[in-house]
Coordinates of N, CA and C in Angstrom, one line a residue:
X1 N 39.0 72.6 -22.8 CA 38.5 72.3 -21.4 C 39.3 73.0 -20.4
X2 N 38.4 73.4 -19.2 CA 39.6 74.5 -18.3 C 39.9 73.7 -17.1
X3 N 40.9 73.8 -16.8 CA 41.9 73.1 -16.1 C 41.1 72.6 -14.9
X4 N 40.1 73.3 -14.1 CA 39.5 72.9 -12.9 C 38.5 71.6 -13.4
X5 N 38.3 71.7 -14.8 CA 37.1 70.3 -14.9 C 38.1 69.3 -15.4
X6 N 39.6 69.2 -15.7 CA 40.3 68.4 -15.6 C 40.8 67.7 -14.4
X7 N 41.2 68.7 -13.3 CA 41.3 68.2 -11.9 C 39.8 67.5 -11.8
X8 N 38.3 67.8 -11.5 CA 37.2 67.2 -11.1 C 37.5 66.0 -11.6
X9 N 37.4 66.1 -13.2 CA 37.7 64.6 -13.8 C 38.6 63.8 -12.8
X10 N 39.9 63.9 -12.9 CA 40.8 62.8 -12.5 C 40.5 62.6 -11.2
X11 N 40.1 63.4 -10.0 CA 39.9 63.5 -9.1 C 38.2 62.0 -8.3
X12 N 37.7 62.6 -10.0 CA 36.7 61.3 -10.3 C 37.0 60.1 -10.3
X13 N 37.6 60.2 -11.6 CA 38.5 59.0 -12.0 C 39.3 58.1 -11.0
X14 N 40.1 58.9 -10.1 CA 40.6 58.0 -9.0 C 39.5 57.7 -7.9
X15 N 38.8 58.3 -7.5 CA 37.9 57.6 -6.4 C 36.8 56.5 -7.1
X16 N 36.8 56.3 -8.5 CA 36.4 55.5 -9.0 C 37.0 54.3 -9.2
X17 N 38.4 54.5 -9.4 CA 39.5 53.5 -9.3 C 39.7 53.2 -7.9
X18 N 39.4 53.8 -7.0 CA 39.9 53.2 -5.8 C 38.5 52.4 -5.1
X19 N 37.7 52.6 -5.5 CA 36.5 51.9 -5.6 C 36.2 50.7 -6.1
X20 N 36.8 50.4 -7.6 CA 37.1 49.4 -7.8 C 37.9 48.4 -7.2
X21 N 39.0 48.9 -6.8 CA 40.5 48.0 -6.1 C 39.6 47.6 -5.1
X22 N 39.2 48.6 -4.4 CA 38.8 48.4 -3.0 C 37.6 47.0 -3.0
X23 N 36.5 46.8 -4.1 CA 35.5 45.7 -4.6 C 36.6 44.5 -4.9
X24 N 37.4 44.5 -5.6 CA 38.3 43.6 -6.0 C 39.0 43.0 -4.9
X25 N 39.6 43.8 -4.2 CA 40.4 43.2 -3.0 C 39.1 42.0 -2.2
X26 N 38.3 42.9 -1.9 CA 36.9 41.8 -1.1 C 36.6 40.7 -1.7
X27 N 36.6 40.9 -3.4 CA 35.8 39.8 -4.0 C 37.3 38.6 -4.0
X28 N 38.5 39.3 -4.0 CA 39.7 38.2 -3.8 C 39.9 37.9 -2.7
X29 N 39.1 37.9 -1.6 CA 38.7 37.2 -0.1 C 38.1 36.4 -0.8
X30 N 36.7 36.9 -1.2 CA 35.7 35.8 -1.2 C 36.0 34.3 -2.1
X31 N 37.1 35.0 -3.2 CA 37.4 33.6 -3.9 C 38.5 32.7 -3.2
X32 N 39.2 33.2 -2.2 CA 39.7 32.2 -1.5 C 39.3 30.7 -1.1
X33 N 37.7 31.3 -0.9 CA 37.3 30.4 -0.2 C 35.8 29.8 -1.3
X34 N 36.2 30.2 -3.2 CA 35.5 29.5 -3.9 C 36.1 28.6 -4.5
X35 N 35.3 27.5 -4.5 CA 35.5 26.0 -5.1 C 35.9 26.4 -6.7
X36 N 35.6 26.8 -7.5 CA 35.5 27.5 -8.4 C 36.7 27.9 -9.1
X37 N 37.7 29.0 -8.1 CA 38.6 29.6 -8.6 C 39.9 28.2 -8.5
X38 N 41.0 28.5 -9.2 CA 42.2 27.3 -9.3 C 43.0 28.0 -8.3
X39 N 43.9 27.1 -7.7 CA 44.8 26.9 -6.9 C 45.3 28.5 -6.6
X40 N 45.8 28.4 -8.1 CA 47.2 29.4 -7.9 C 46.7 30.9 -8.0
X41 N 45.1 30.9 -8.6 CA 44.9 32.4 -8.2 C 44.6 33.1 -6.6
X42 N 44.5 31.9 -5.7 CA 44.0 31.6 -4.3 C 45.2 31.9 -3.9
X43 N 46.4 31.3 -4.4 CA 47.9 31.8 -4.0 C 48.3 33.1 -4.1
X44 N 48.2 33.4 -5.7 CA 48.3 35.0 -5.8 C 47.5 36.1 -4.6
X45 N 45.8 35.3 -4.7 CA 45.1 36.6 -3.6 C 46.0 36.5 -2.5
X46 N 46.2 35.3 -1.7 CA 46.5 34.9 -0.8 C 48.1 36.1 -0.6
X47 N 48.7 36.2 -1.3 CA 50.5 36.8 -1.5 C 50.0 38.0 -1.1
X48 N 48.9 39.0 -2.3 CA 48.8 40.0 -2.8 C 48.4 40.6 -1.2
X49 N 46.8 40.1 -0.1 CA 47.2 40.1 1.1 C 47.7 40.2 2.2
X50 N 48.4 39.0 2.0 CA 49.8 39.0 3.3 C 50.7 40.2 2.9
X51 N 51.1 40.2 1.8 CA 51.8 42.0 1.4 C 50.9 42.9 2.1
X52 N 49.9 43.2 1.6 CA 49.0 44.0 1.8 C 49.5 44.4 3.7
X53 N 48.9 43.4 3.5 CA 48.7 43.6 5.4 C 49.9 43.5 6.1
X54 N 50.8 42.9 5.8 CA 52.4 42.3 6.7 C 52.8 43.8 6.8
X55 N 53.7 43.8 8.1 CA 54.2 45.6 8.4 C 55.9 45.3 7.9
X56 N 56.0 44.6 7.3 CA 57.3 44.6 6.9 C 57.1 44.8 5.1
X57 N 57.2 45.6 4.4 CA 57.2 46.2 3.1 C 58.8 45.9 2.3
X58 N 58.8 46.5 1.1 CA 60.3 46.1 0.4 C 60.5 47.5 0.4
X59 N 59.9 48.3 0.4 CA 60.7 50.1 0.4 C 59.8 50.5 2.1
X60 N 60.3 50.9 3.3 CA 59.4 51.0 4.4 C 58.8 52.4 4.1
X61 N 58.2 52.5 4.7 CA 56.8 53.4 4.9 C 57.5 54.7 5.3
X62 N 58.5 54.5 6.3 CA 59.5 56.0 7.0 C 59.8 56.7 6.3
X63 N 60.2 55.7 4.5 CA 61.2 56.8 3.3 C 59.7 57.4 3.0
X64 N 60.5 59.4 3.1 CA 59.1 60.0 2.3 C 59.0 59.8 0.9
X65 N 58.0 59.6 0.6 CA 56.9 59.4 -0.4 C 57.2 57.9 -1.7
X66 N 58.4 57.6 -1.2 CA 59.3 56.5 -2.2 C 58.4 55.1 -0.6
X67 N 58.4 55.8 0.0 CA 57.7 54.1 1.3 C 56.1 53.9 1.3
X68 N 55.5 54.5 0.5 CA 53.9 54.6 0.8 C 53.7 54.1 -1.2
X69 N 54.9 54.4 -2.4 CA 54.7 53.9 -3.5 C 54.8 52.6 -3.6
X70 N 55.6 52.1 -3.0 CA 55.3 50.2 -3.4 C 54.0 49.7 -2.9
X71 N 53.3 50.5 -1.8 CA 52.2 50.1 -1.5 C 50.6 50.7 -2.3
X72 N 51.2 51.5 -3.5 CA 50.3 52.1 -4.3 C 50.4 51.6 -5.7
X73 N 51.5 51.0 -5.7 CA 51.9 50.5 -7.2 C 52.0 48.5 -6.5
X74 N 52.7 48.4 -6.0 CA 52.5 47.0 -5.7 C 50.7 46.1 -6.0
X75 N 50.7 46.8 -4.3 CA 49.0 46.0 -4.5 C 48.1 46.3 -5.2
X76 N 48.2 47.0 -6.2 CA 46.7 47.3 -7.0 C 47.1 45.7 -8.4
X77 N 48.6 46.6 -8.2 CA 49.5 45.5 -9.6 C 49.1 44.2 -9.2
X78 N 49.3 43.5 -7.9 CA 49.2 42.1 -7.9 C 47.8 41.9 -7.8
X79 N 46.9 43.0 -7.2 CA 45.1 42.8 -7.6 C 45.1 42.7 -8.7
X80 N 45.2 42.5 -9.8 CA 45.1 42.9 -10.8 C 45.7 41.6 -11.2
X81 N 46.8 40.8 -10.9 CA 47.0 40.0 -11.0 C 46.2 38.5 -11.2
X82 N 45.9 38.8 -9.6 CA 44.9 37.3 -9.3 C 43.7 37.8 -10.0
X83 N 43.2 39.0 -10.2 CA 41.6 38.9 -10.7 C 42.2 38.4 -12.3
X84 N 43.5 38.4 -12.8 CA 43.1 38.0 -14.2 C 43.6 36.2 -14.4
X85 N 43.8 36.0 -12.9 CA 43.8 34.5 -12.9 C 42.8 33.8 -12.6
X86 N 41.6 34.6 -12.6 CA 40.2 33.8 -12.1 C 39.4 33.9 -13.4
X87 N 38.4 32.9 -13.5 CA 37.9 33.1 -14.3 C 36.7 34.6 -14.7
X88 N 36.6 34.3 -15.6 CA 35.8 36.1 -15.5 C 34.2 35.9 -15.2
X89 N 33.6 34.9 -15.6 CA 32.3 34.7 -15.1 C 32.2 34.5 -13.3
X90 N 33.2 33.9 -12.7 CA 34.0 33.8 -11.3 C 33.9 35.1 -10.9
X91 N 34.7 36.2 -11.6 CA 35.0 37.2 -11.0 C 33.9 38.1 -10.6
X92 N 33.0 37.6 -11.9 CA 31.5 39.0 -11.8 C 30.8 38.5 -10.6
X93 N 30.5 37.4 -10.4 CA 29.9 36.7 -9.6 C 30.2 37.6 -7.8
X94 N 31.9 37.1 -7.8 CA 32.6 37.3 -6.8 C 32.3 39.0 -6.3
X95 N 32.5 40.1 -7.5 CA 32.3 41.5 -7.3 C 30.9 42.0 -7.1
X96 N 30.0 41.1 -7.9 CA 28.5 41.2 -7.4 C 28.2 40.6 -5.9
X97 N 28.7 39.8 -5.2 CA 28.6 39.7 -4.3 C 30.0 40.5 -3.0
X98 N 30.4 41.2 -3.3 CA 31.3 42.4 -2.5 C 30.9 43.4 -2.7
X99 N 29.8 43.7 -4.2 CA 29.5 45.4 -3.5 C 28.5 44.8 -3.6
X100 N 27.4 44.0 -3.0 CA 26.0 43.7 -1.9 C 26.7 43.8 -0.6
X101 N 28.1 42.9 -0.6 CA 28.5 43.1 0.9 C 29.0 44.6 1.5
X102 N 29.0 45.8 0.5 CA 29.1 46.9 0.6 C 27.8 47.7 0.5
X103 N 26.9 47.5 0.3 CA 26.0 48.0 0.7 C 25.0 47.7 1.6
X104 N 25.4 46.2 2.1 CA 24.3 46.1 3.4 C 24.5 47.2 4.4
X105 N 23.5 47.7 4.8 CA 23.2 48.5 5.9 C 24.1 48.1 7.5
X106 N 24.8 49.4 7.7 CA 25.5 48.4 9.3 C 24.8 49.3 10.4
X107 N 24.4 48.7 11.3 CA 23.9 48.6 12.8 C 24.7 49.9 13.6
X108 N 24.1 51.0 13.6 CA 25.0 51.7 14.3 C 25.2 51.2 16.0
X109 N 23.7 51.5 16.3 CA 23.4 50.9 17.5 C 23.8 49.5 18.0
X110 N 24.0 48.5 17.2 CA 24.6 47.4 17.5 C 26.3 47.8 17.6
X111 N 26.6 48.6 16.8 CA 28.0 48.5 17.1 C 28.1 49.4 18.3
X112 N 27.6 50.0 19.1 CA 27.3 51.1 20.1 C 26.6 50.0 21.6
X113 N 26.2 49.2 21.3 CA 26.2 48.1 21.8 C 27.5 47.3 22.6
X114 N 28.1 46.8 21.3 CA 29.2 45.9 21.8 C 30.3 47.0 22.4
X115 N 30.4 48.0 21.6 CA 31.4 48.6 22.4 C 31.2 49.1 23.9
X116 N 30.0 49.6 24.1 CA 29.5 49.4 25.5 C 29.7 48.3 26.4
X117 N 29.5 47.0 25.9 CA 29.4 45.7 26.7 C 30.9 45.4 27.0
X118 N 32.0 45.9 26.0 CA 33.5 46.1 26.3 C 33.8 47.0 27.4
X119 N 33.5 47.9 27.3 CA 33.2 49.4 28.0 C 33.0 48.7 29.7
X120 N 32.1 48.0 29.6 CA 31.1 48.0 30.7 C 32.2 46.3 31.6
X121 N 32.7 45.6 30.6 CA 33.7 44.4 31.1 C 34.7 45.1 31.1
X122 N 35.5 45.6 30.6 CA 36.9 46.4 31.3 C 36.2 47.5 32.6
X123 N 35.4 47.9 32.7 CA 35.4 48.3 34.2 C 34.9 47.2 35.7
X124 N 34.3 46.6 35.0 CA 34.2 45.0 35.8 C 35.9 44.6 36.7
X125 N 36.8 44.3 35.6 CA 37.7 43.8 35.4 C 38.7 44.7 36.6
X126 N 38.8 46.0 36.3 CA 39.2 47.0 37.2 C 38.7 46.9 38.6
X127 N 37.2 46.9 38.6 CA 37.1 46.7 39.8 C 37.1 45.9 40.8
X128 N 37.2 45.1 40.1 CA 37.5 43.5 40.8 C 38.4 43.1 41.2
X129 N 40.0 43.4 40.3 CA 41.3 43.5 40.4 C 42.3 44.5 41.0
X130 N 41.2 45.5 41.3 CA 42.0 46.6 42.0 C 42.7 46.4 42.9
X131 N 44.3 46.5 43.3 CA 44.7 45.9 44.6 C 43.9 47.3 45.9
X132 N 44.0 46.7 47.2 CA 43.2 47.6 48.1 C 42.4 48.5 47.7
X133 N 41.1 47.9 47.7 CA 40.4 48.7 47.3 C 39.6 49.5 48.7
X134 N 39.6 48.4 49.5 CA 38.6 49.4 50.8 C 40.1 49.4 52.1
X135 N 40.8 48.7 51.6 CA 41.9 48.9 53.1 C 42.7 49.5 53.0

């Protein structure tokens, strides 16, 4: 096999994997909040995001390329965690409903919308608050 269909491959391979994590992480939202899953895998999701998201890391982000690996190896690891603490019929359930929630159609125009109506209240706001405006 020549080296370029080996790059394609892996190249596959990870946006396939990151695809997955990415369904997994949503569907470990959704079981948060299922009756279904036990305690402690609600804990794990629950860890695995607060890491996720908290701006405070155990290697920081500044060190090159050693600050962006705990966050490439950590969170997939602890994904991987809580999904094997839920039950598996749980889980299909949970992934079948994150990539429906990935494929609903989004509203361009609605989001073009609200940001306008923000748009349109921060110039409100300005004008109203302006000190001297006509003196």
């Amino acid at each position: 096999m020549a080296r370029g269909q080996d790059d394609a491959g892996l190249g596959t391979r990870l946006r396939n994997w990151a695809r997955t994590v990415r369904t997994d992480a949503v569907a470990l939202s959704l079981a948060v909040g299922d009756r279904r899953v036990p305690w402690y895998a609600k804990l794990a999701a629950a860890v695995v995001a607060a890491y996720a998201l908290s701006p405070i890391d155990l290697i920081p982000d500044f060190i090159p390329v050693l600050g962006y690996l705990d966050d490439v190896i950590l969170v997939p690891l602890g994904i991987l965690l809580a999904v094997r603490l839920i039950p598996a019929p749980v889980m299909e359930e949970l992934r079948a409903e994150a990539r429906a929630r990935a494929e609903r159609p989004r509203s361009r125009a609605g989001a073009l919308a609200v940001v306008a109506l923000w748009v349109a209240a921060a110039a409100f706001l300005i004008w109203a608050f302006w000190p001297d405006r006509a003196s």
